[in-house]
XYZ file of C-alpha atoms in Angstrom:
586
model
C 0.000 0.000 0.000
C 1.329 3.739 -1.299
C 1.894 6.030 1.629
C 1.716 9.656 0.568
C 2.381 12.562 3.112
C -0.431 14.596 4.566
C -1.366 16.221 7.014
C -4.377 14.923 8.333
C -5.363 11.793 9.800
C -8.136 9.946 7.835
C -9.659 6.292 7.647
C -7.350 5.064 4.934
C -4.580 6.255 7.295
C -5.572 4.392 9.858
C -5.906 1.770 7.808
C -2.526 2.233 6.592
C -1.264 2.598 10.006
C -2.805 -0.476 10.754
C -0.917 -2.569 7.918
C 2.620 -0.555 8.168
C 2.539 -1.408 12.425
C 1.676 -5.070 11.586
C 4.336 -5.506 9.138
C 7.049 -4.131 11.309
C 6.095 -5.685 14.673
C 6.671 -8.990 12.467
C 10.255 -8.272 11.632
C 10.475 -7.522 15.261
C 8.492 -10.179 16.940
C 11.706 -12.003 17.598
C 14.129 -9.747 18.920
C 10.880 -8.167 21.279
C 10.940 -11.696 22.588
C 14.417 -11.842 23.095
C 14.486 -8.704 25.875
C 11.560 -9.580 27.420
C 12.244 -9.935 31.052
C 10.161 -8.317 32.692
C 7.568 -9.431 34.865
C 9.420 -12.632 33.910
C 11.746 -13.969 30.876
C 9.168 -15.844 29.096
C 10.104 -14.548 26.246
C 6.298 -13.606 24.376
C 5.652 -10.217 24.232
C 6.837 -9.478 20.818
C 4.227 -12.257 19.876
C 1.652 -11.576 21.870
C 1.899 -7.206 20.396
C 1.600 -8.703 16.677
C -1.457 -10.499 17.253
C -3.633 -8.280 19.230
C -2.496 -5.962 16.511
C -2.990 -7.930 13.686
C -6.909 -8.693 15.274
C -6.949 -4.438 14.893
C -5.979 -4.562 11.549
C -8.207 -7.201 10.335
C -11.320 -5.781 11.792
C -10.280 -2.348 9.795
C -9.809 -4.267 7.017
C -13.545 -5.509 7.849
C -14.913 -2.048 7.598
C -13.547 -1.404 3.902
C -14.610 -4.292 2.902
C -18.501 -3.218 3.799
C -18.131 -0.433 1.655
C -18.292 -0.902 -2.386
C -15.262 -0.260 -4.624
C -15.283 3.448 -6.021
C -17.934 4.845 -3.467
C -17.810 6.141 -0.139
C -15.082 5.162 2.362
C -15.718 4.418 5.827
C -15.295 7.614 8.061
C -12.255 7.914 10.625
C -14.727 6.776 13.520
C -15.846 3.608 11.526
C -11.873 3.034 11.299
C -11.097 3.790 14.569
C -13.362 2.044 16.642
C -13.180 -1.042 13.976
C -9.167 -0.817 15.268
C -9.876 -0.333 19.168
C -12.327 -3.325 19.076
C -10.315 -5.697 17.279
C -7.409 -4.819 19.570
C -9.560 -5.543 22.673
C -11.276 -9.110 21.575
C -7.819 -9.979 20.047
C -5.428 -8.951 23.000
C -2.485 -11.682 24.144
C -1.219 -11.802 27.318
C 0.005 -8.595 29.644
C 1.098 -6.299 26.552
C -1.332 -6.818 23.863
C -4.022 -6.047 26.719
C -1.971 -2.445 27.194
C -1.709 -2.040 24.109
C -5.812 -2.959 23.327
C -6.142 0.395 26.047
C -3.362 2.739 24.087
C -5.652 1.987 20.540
C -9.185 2.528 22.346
C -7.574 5.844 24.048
C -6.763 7.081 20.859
C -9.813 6.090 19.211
C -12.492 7.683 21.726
C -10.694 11.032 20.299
C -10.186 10.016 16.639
C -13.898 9.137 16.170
C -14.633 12.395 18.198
C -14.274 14.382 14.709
C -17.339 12.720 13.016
C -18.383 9.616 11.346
C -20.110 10.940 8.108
C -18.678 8.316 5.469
C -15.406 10.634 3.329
C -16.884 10.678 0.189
C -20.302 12.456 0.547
C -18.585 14.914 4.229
C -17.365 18.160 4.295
C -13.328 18.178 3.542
C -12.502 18.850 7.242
C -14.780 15.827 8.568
C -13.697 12.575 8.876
C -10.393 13.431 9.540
C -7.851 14.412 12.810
C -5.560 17.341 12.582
C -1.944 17.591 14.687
C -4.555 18.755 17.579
C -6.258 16.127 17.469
C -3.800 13.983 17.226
C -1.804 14.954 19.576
C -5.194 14.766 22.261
C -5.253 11.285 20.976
C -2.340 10.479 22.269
C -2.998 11.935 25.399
C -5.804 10.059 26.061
C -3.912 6.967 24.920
C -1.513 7.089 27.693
C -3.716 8.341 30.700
C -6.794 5.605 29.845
C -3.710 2.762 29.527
C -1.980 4.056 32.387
C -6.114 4.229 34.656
C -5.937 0.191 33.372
C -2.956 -1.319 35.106
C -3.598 -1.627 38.893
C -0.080 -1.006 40.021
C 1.882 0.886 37.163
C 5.637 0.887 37.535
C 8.061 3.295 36.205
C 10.454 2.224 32.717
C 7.746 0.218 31.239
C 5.639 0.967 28.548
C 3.200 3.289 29.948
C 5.985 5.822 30.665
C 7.164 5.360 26.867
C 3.936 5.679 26.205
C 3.621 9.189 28.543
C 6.877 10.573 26.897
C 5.420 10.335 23.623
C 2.316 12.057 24.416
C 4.616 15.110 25.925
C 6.545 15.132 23.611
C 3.532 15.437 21.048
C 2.064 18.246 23.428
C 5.508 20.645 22.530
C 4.911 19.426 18.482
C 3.491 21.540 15.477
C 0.048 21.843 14.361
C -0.066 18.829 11.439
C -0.066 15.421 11.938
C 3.124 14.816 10.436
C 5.284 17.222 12.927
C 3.296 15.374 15.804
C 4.148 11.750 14.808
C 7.699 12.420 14.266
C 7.744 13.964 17.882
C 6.045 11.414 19.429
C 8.242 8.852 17.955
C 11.086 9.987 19.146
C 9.856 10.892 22.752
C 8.700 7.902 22.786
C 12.654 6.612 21.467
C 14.072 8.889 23.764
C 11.604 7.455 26.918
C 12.874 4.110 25.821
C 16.488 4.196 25.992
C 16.237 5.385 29.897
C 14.294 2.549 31.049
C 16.962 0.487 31.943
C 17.887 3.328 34.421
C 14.106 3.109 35.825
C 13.772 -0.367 36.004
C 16.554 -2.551 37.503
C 15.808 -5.799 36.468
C 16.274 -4.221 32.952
C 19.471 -3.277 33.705
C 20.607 -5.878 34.938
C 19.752 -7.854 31.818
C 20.991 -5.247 29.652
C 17.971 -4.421 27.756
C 15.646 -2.045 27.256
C 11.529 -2.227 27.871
C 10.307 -5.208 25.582
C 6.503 -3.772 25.356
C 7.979 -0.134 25.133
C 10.135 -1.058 22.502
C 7.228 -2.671 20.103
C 5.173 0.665 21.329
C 8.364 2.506 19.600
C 7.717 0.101 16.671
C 3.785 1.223 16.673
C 4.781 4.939 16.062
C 7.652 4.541 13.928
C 4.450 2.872 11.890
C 2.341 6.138 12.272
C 5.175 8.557 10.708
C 5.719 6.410 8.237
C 2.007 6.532 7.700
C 1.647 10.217 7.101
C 4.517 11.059 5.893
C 5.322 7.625 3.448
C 9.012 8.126 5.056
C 9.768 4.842 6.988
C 11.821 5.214 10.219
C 15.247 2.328 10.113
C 15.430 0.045 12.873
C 18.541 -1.435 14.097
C 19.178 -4.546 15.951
C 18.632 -3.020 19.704
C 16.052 -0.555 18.980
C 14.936 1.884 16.443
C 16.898 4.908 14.853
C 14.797 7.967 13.228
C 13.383 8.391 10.008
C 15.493 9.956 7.556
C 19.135 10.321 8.944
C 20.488 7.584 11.031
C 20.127 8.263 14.374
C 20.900 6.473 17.851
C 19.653 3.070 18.888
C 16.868 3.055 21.392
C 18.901 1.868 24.131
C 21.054 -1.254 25.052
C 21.171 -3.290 22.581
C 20.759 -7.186 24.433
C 19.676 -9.444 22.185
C 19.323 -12.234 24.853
C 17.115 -12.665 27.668
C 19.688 -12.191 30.332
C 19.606 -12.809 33.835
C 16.168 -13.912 34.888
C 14.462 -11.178 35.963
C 12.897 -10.598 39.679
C 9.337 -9.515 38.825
C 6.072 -11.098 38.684
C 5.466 -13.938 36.412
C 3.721 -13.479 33.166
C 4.136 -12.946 29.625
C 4.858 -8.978 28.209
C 7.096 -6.973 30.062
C 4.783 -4.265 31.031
C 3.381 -2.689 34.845
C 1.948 -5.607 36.666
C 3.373 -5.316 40.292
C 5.831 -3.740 42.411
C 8.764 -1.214 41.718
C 12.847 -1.542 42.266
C 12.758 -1.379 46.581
C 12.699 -4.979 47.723
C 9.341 -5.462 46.667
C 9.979 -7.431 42.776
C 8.932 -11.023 42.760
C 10.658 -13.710 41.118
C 8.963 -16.069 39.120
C 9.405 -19.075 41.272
C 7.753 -17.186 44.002
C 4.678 -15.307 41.997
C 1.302 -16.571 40.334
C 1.324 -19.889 38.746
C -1.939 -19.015 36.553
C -1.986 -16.374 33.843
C -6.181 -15.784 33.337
C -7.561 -13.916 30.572
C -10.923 -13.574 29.468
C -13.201 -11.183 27.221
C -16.177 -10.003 29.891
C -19.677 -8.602 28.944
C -20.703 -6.292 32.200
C -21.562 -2.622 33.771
C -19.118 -0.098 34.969
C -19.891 -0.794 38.303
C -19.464 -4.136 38.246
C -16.225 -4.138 36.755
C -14.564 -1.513 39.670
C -15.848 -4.152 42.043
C -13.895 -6.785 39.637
C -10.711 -4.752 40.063
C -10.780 -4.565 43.276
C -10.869 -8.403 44.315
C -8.797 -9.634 41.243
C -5.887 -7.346 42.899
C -6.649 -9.018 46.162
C -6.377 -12.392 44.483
C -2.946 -11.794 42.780
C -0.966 -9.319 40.569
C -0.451 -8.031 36.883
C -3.965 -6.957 36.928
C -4.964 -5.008 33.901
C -8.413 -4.149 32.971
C -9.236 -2.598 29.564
C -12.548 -1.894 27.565
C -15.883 -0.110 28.020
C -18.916 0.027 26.906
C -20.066 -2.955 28.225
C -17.122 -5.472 26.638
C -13.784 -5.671 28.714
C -10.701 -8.067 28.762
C -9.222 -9.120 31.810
C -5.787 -10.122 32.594
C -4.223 -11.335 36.071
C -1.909 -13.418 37.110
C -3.246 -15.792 40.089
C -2.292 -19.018 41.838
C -6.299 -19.322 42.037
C -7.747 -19.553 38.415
C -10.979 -20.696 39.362
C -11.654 -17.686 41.464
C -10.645 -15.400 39.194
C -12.982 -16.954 36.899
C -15.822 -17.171 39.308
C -15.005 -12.876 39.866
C -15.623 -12.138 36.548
C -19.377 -14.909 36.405
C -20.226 -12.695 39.681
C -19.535 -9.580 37.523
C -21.275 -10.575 34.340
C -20.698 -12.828 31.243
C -16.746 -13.974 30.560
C -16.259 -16.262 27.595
C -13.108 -17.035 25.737
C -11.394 -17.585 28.991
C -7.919 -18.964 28.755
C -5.764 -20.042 31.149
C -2.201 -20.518 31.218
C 0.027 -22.440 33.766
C 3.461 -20.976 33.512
C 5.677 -23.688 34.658
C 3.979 -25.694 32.172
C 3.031 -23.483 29.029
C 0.245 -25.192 28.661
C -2.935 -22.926 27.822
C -6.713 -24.289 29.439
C -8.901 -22.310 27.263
C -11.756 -24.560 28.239
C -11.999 -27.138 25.032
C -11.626 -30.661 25.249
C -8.985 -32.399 24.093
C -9.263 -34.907 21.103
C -9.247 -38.473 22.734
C -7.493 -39.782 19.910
C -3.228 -39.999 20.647
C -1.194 -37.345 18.580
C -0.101 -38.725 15.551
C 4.231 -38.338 15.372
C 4.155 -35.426 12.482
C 2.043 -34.161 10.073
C 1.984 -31.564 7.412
C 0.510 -28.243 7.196
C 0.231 -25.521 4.478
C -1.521 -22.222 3.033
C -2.872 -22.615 -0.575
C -4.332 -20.519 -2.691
C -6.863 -22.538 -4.404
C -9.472 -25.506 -3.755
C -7.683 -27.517 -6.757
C -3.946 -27.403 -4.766
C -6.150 -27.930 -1.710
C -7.549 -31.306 -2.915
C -3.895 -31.952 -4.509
C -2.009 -31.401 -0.896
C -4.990 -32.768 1.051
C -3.866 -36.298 -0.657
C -0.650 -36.079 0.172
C -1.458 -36.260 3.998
C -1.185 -32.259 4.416
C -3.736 -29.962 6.448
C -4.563 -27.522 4.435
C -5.612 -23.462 5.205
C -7.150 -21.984 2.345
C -6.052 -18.502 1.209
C -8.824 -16.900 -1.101
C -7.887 -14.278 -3.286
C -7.339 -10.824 -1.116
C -7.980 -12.897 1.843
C -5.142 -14.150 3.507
C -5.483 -16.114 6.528
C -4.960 -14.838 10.286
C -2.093 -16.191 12.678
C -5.148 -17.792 14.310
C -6.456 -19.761 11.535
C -2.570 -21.657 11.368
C -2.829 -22.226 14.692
C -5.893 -23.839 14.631
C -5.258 -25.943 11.619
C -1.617 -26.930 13.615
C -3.955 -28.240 16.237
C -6.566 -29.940 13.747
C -3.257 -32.011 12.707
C -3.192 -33.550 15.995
C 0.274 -34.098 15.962
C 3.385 -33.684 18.222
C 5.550 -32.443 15.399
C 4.304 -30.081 12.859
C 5.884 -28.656 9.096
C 4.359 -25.413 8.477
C 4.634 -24.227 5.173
C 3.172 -20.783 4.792
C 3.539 -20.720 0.224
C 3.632 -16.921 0.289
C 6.483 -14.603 1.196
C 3.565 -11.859 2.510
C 2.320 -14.664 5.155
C 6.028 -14.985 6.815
C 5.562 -13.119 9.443
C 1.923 -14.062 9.923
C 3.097 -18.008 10.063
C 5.880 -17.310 12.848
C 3.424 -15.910 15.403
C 1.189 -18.837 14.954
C 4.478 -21.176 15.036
C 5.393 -19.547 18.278
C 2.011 -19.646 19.861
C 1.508 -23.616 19.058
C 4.677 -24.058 20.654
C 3.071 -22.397 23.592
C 1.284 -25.910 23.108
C 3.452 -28.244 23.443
C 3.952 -28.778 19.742
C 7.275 -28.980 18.209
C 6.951 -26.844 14.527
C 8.969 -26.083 12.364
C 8.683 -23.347 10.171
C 9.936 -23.891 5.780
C 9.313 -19.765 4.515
C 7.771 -21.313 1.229
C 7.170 -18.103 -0.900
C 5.005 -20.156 -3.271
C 2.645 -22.731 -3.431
C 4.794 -24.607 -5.928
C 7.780 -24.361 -3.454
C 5.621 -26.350 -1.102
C 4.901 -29.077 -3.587
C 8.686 -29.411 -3.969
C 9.004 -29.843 -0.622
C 5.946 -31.936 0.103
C 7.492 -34.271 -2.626
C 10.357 -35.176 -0.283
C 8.489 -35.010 2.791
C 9.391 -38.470 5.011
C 7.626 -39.248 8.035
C 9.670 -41.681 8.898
C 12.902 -39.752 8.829
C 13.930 -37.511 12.546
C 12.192 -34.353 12.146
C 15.591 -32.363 11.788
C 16.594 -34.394 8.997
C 12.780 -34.211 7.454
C 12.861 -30.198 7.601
C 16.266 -30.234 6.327
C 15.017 -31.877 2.881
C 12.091 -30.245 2.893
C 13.462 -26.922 2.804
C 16.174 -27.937 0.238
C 14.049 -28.544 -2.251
C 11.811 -25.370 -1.719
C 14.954 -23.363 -1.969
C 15.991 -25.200 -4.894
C 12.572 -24.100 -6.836
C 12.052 -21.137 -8.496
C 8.627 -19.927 -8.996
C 6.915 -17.341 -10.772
C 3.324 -16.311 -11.283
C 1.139 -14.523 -14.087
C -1.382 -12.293 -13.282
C -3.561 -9.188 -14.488
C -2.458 -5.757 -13.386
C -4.845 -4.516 -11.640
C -3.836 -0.251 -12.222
C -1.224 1.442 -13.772
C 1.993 0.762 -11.207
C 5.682 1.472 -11.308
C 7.294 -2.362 -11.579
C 10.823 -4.006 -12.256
C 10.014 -4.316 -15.745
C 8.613 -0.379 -16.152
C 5.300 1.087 -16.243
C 2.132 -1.579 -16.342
C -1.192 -0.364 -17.663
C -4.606 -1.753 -15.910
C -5.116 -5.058 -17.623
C -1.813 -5.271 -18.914
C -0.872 -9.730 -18.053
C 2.796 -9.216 -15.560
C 5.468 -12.682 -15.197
C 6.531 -12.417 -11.943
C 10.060 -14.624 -11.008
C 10.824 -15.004 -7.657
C 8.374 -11.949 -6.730
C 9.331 -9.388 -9.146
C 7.720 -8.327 -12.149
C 10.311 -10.020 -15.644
C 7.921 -9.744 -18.069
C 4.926 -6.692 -18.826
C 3.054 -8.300 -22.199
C -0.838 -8.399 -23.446
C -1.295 -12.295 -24.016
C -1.205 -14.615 -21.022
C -0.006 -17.258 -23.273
C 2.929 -15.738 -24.720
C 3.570 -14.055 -21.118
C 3.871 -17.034 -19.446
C 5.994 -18.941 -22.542
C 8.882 -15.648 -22.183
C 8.674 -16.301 -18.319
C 9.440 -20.151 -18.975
C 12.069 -19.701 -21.122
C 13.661 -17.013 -18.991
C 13.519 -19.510 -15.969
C 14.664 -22.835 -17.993
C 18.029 -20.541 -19.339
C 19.519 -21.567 -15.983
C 18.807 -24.716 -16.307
C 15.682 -27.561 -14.539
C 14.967 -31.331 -14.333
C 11.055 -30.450 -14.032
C 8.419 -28.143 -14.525
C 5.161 -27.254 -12.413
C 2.314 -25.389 -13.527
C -0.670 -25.342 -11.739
C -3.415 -23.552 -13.788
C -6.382 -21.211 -12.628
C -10.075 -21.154 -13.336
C -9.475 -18.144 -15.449
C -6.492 -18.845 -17.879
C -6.894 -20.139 -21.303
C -7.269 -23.536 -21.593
C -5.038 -23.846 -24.229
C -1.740 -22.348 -21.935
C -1.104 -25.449 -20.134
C -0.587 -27.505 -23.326
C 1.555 -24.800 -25.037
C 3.960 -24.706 -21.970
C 3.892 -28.317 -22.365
C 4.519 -28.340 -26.095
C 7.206 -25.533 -25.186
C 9.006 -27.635 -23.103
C 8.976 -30.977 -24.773
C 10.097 -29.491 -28.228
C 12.469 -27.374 -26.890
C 14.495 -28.520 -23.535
C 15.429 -31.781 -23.181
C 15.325 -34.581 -20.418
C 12.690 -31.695 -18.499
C 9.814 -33.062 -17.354
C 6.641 -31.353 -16.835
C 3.536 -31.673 -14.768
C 0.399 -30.194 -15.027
C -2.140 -29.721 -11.747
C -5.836 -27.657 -11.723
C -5.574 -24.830 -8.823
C -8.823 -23.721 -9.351
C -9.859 -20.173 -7.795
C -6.366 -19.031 -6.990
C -5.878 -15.672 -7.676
C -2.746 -16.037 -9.965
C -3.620 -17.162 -13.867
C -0.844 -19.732 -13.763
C 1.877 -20.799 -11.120
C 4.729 -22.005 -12.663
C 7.731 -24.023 -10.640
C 11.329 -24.835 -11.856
C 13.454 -27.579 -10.103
């Protein structure tokens, strides 16, 4: 998606915001895991901020999609709340909850400047100015900071306090207020190792304040389509290099002597005597989405922080989440039936990993290892479905959620799992739900298939019977060793490898980037072959859509056969898939 400056704050922006923040806090995810020490080193928070954001930024995408192409937009309210409420029924685990408050804060003032759809409003509705913004932010930090029972200093709700001063000092446009609070908020970040000690001890900064550093460095890059550089300990500024965001540990460090629990954010005690190590706190994380009143909820608070710690609270309007860490689950259940309706209660035993969210477990015994993959089509569904694989189908401009793999890694029923995610854009998306089934118990191992072709390759060599080092090994051999391209319909006029495309125009992709810009899929896809067999093959995949010519399969095939020898070719029917034709070379 095209980021152009402005200086306003719309729907699309948020949108935008959405999709930029998603993206980054997945090439993140890992090294946010890798600091987190505090309450405890359990090393999730990076995972647990990508999915309660990426249940945001699926609900926005929710609200476009209720709106027909070429007509009116949804207005910044629709946007906003759409992101607040997916952040609140989506929030993981001590920081996704804060950071379900910090999105709601900022939408209760975003959706404050109208919600008359952007195509038939006035030009100044629908939209947030630097004002605006900046209150936004304000609101952001005080609501998050009214959630935790017992904040403590050098966590994320003071990075989350130093951006909203620093956005107080900032210009009048949205862009000048980003930038500033992004790098308050950088700033905020570096010192919290000086705040906190078990931080410095370990050598790191704030895990949860460094993906909240992440979240802004999304939001400049949103409004003014610069994008800020991270480095491997933090985050320098957009445009010139500057410093890291603080110590640069990579590692966990020494354990840590707060509170158990996953995120690193306020949950307990500060530095004097008073931190809790994690042999000695809660052995129950419970969390659970809760229909009731106001009043019923400040009675909630006030005997979940009697029954343990890390007690944060977020929502209104009726719908809340709940997150404490107990050595009682069952009565911190029972609080929230006495204060109205909790469902999608999960519970979490930390010495164990091992999440309760109420289900039963299949009776059946775990099979040793099993298969599973995204495809893009019901025909490479059926194909993979016979090979043994569970399958997660990807419909065209609908890729699948980190929740979806999960589930289907626990529909394989098996102790070991393959994931093979057969697009480069779902990377990110597959490692959260390969961390959070390890969470489980399961052993997975992730292949970063960038094609569904590359998964057939390694499907092919897929042995059960082998130890699963040695069966991932092979596997992702002969992905790697498979080139794959695509051919598809542009779609607009776009900038690509290959120059300018026109709307309609048929593109070859190889390996992701546009080769080949022509008008005939046919003789498209034969110059994309021919490009791809120069280097050599032993055998050739296509896998055909609904809506190529049925002749293309059989000219590739004649192509091949008449003009490189001892290359085999094989022809499979993907169906719906999106792409005209997939074509692999191995």
């Amino acid at each position: 998606m095209a980021q152009v400056p402005q200086t306003f704050l719309d729907a699309l922006a948020v949108r935008t915001w959405c999709s930029l923040a998603l993206t980054a806090l997945g090439r993140a995810r890992e090294e946010i895991d890798a600091i987190n020490v505090y309450p405890v080193a359990d090393g999730d928070t990076g995972t647990n901020l990508y999915l309660t954001l990426e249940s945001a930024a699926t609900a926005v995408e929710a609200v476009f999609a209720g709106y027909e192409t070429g007509r009116a937009e949804p207005s910044l309210g629709d946007a906003a709340r759409a992101m607040a409420h997916g952040a609140l029924i989506g929030a993981r685990g001590n920081s996704g909850t804060i950071l379900a408050q910090l999105l709601r804060g900022m939408a209760q003032v975003l959706a404050e400047t109208g919600d008359e759809p952007a195509a038939s409003a006035p030009t100044a509705a629908s939209r947030a100015d630097g004002p605006g913004l900046r209150r936004a932010l304000r609101r952001a930090a005080d609501s998050a900071r009214q959630a935790v029972a017992r904040p403590v200093e050098g966590t994320v709700l003071t990075v989350a306090s130093a951006a909203a001063d620093a956005a107080e000092e900032a210009g009048d446009d949205c862009r000048t207020v980003a930038r500033a609070a992004y790098e308050g908020a950088r700033t905020a970040l570096a010192a919290t190792p000086d705040q906190l000690g078990v931080l410095r001890r370990a050598g790191v900064v704030d895990a949860g304040g460094r993906g909240l550093v992440t979240v802004l460095g999304a939001l400049v890059e949103a409004v003014t389509g610069e994008a800020v550089r991270e480095t491997a300990g933090g985050v320098s500024g957009a445009g010139p290099a500057g410093h890291g965001a603080g110590p640069a540990g990579q590692g966990a460090g020494p354990a840590g002597t707060c509170a158990v629990g996953p995120g690193t954010e306020p949950a307990c005690q500060g530095e004097s005597g008073d931190d809790r190590g994690g042999a000695g706190g809660p052995a129950f994380e419970v969390i659970y989405l809760l229909e009731a009143d106001d009043a019923a909820v400040a009675r909630l608070r006030a005997r979940l922080d009697a029954l343990g710690d890390s007690l944060v609270v977020v929502g209104g309007d009726g719908l809340w989440n709940v997150h404490v860490h107990v050595d009682d689950a069952g009565a911190a259940v029972e609080a929230g039936v006495e204060a109205g309706r909790p469902y999608r209660i999960r519970i979490t035993h930390f010495g164990h990993g091992e999440p309760h969210p109420g289900r039963e477990r299949p009776s059946r015994a775990p099979a040793q290892r099993a298969v599973v993959a995204v495809v893009p089509g019901e025909g490479l569904a059926g194909l993979y479905g016979e090979a043994g694989a569970t399958t997660v189908l990807a419909r065209p401009g609908e890729p699948p959620a980190s929740g979806e793999l999960v589930q289907a890694v626990r529909r394989a029923h098996a102790r070991e799992v393959v994931l093979l995610p057969n697009d480069a854009e779902l990377r990110h998306t597959a490692a959260a739900a390969a961390e959070q089934a390890r969470t489980e118990g399961i052993r997975v191992a992730l292949i970063p298939t960038r094609s569904a072709v590359q998964g057939i390759a390694a499907l092919a060599v897929h042995e059960p019977r082998r130890r699963f080092d040695e069966d991932v090994v092979q596997m992702t051999s002969a992905a790697g060793a498979t080139r794959y391209a695509e051919v598809v319909v542009a779609e607009r006029q776009s900038w690509t490898t290959a120059g300018i495309c026109q709307a309609g125009d048929v593109l070859g992709l190889i390996d992701g980037d546009v080769a080949v810009i022509g008008t005939d899929v046919t003789a498209t896809a034969r110059t994309v072959l021919d490009r791809m067999l120069q280097s050599g093959g032993e055998l050739v995949t296509l896998v055909v859509g609904d809506d190529a010519p049925q002749t293309a399969a059989a000219h590739l095939e004649a192509r091949v056969r008449e003009s490189y020898l001892a290359v085999d070719t094989v022809v499979y029917h993907g169906g719906r898939q999106g792409a005209l034709l997939l074509i692999g070379v191995e």
